[in-house]
Amino acid sequence: MSIFKNKVYDFVIIGGGMVGLSLARQILERGISKSICILDKEKELGLHSSGRNSGVLHAGIYYKPNSIKAKVCISGSKRLKEWIKDKKLPINNCGKLIIPQSEDLDCQLDELLKRGKANGAKVELINEKEIYRLCPHAKSATGRAIWSEYTSVVNPRNILNHLEKELIEKGVTILKDQRILDFQIYKKYISTSKFKINYGHLINCSGVEAAQIAHKFDVGKELYIIPFKGIYWQLKKVSLIKISTNLYPVPDLNMPFLGVHFTPDSNLSGNVSIGPTATFSLGRENYNGLKGVEFARSLRNFTTIARLYYSNSGGFRGYIHKQSLQNIPLLMIKEAKKIIPKIKLNDIEPSKKVGIRSQLYDSLNNKFEDDFICKNGYHSTHLMNAISPAFTSSFELADLIIDNSFLSK
Ligand SMILES: Cc1cc2nc3c(=O)[nH]c(=O)nc-3n(C[C@H](O)[C@H](O)[C@H](O)COP(=O)(O)OP(=O)(O)OC[C@H]3O[C@@H](n4cnc5c(N)ncnc54)[C@H](O)[C@@H]3O)c2cc1C
């Protein structure tokens, strides 16, 4: 007897991360269809970006006005917070300080303030006295900082688990441990080792694999993912440094990364994570050691990085130097001391958390993509570059994807 089962759904979503789950939720909520299947290659959800991030619900400050990120971050955060409240899940509404590490970065505060206000974020410039009140250990190189009251911290795994449960209760099928072996694009079905699944519309939210799957649909062939690894440390329990708000350095606005930051946890336990760094990853899932190393892809990605490094476009060389140094604890502490002068090497310890960003590279224009990218193919929609703040924005982003893709056809 064959165990190969035939299934038919209106929507098949590849990827059960925060974005895939949110899309299923919005398709249901909006009454578009109840026939939805989420397919994930892993035995459990949350093993990639959505379960390995900082858990910060961003408040819409960094993003270029009119970008998709700017459009979805603030309302996405509000909607997710309401859902979290409804589910009675932990959330730490601890706000965020953005502090210049050196005098030359001070002018970036004005740019961030301008962007934040244009995006509708609640942001204010504060002085030394107010910085001290919010975080006595922090120090700004110029005495100025940005305060974002509505930045919060959540436990991403916890949110995913509850969202998964809610969707299953509402009738969404979630098939785990299912790698797709065959895509029949024009016949509109995919096959795994157990199932042949026919669909009306396929949505690709597969994170680090999103570009590769999109290429099968002849979509975004010029785009590929260069994975960037982020490792974390944490403050030791015995450390005398106590931090109860998010503490971010001023980021390099030419790069799509926010810099190593201090993040208190969602349940007010006093734990503080420090990270993530942003260094070249030898594979899209190379979290530890040699596991997940991809030689051929890494060679191509390394060549791209080397080209950017030597052309030094957008100050890339300086950025790479600084970032690679931050993986060395002593040098990371040297950097951290610029915003927390009293921190020492023995205040921190390695954390188990490691994340990998699905950073998209545009090989036609030789640049990293900064914004979310959503493209349509034959009866399919492909979300690529679902980097930060896609977790924060996911409910609103899902609605935007629905409005701009299959419904508008
Ligand atoms: C270190 C780090 C820190 C971050 N911090 C924040 C933050 O503080 N706030 C914030 O808003 N965002 C943050 N982000 C970004 C955020 O985590 C992502 O934007 C978000 O999780 C993307 O969700 P996703 O569903 O698109 O991807 P993922 O969570 O990666 O989910 C993709 C899913 O697809 C599955 N999959 C992949 N390929 C296949 C396939 N072929 N077949 C079937 N399934 C497949 C995977 O198993 C995975 O479950 C951070 C990211 C990183 C890496």
mmCIF file of C-alpha atoms in Angstrom, residues 21-32 79 167 394-396 398-399 402:
data_model
loop_
_atom_site.group_PDB
_atom_site.id
_atom_site.type_symbol
_atom_site.label_atom_id
_atom_site.label_comp_id
_atom_site.label_asym_id
_atom_site.label_seq_id
_atom_site.Cartn_x
_atom_site.Cartn_y
_atom_site.Cartn_z
ATOM 1 C CA LEU A 21 2.210 31.652 10.312
ATOM 2 C CA SER A 22 1.091 35.291 10.143
ATOM 3 C CA LEU A 23 0.070 34.910 6.505
ATOM 4 C CA ALA A 24 -2.042 31.878 7.367
ATOM 5 C CA ARG A 25 -3.612 33.850 10.210
ATOM 6 C CA GLN A 26 -4.493 36.821 8.011
ATOM 7 C CA ILE A 27 -5.881 34.636 5.191
ATOM 8 C CA LEU A 28 -8.171 33.077 7.800
ATOM 9 C CA GLU A 29 -9.044 36.325 9.643
ATOM 10 C CA ARG A 30 -9.980 38.052 6.389
ATOM 11 C CA GLY A 31 -12.243 35.178 5.385
ATOM 12 C CA ILE A 32 -10.276 34.536 2.184
ATOM 13 C CA ARG A 79 -1.123 44.484 16.374
ATOM 14 C CA LEU A 167 -3.863 28.090 13.727
ATOM 15 C CA SER A 394 4.552 40.124 10.548
ATOM 16 C CA PHE A 395 0.761 40.673 10.971
ATOM 17 C CA GLU A 396 0.814 43.927 8.996
ATOM 18 C CA ALA A 398 1.043 39.589 5.873
ATOM 19 C CA ASP A 399 -1.859 41.922 5.053
ATOM 20 C CA ILE A 402 -2.181 39.619 0.582
#
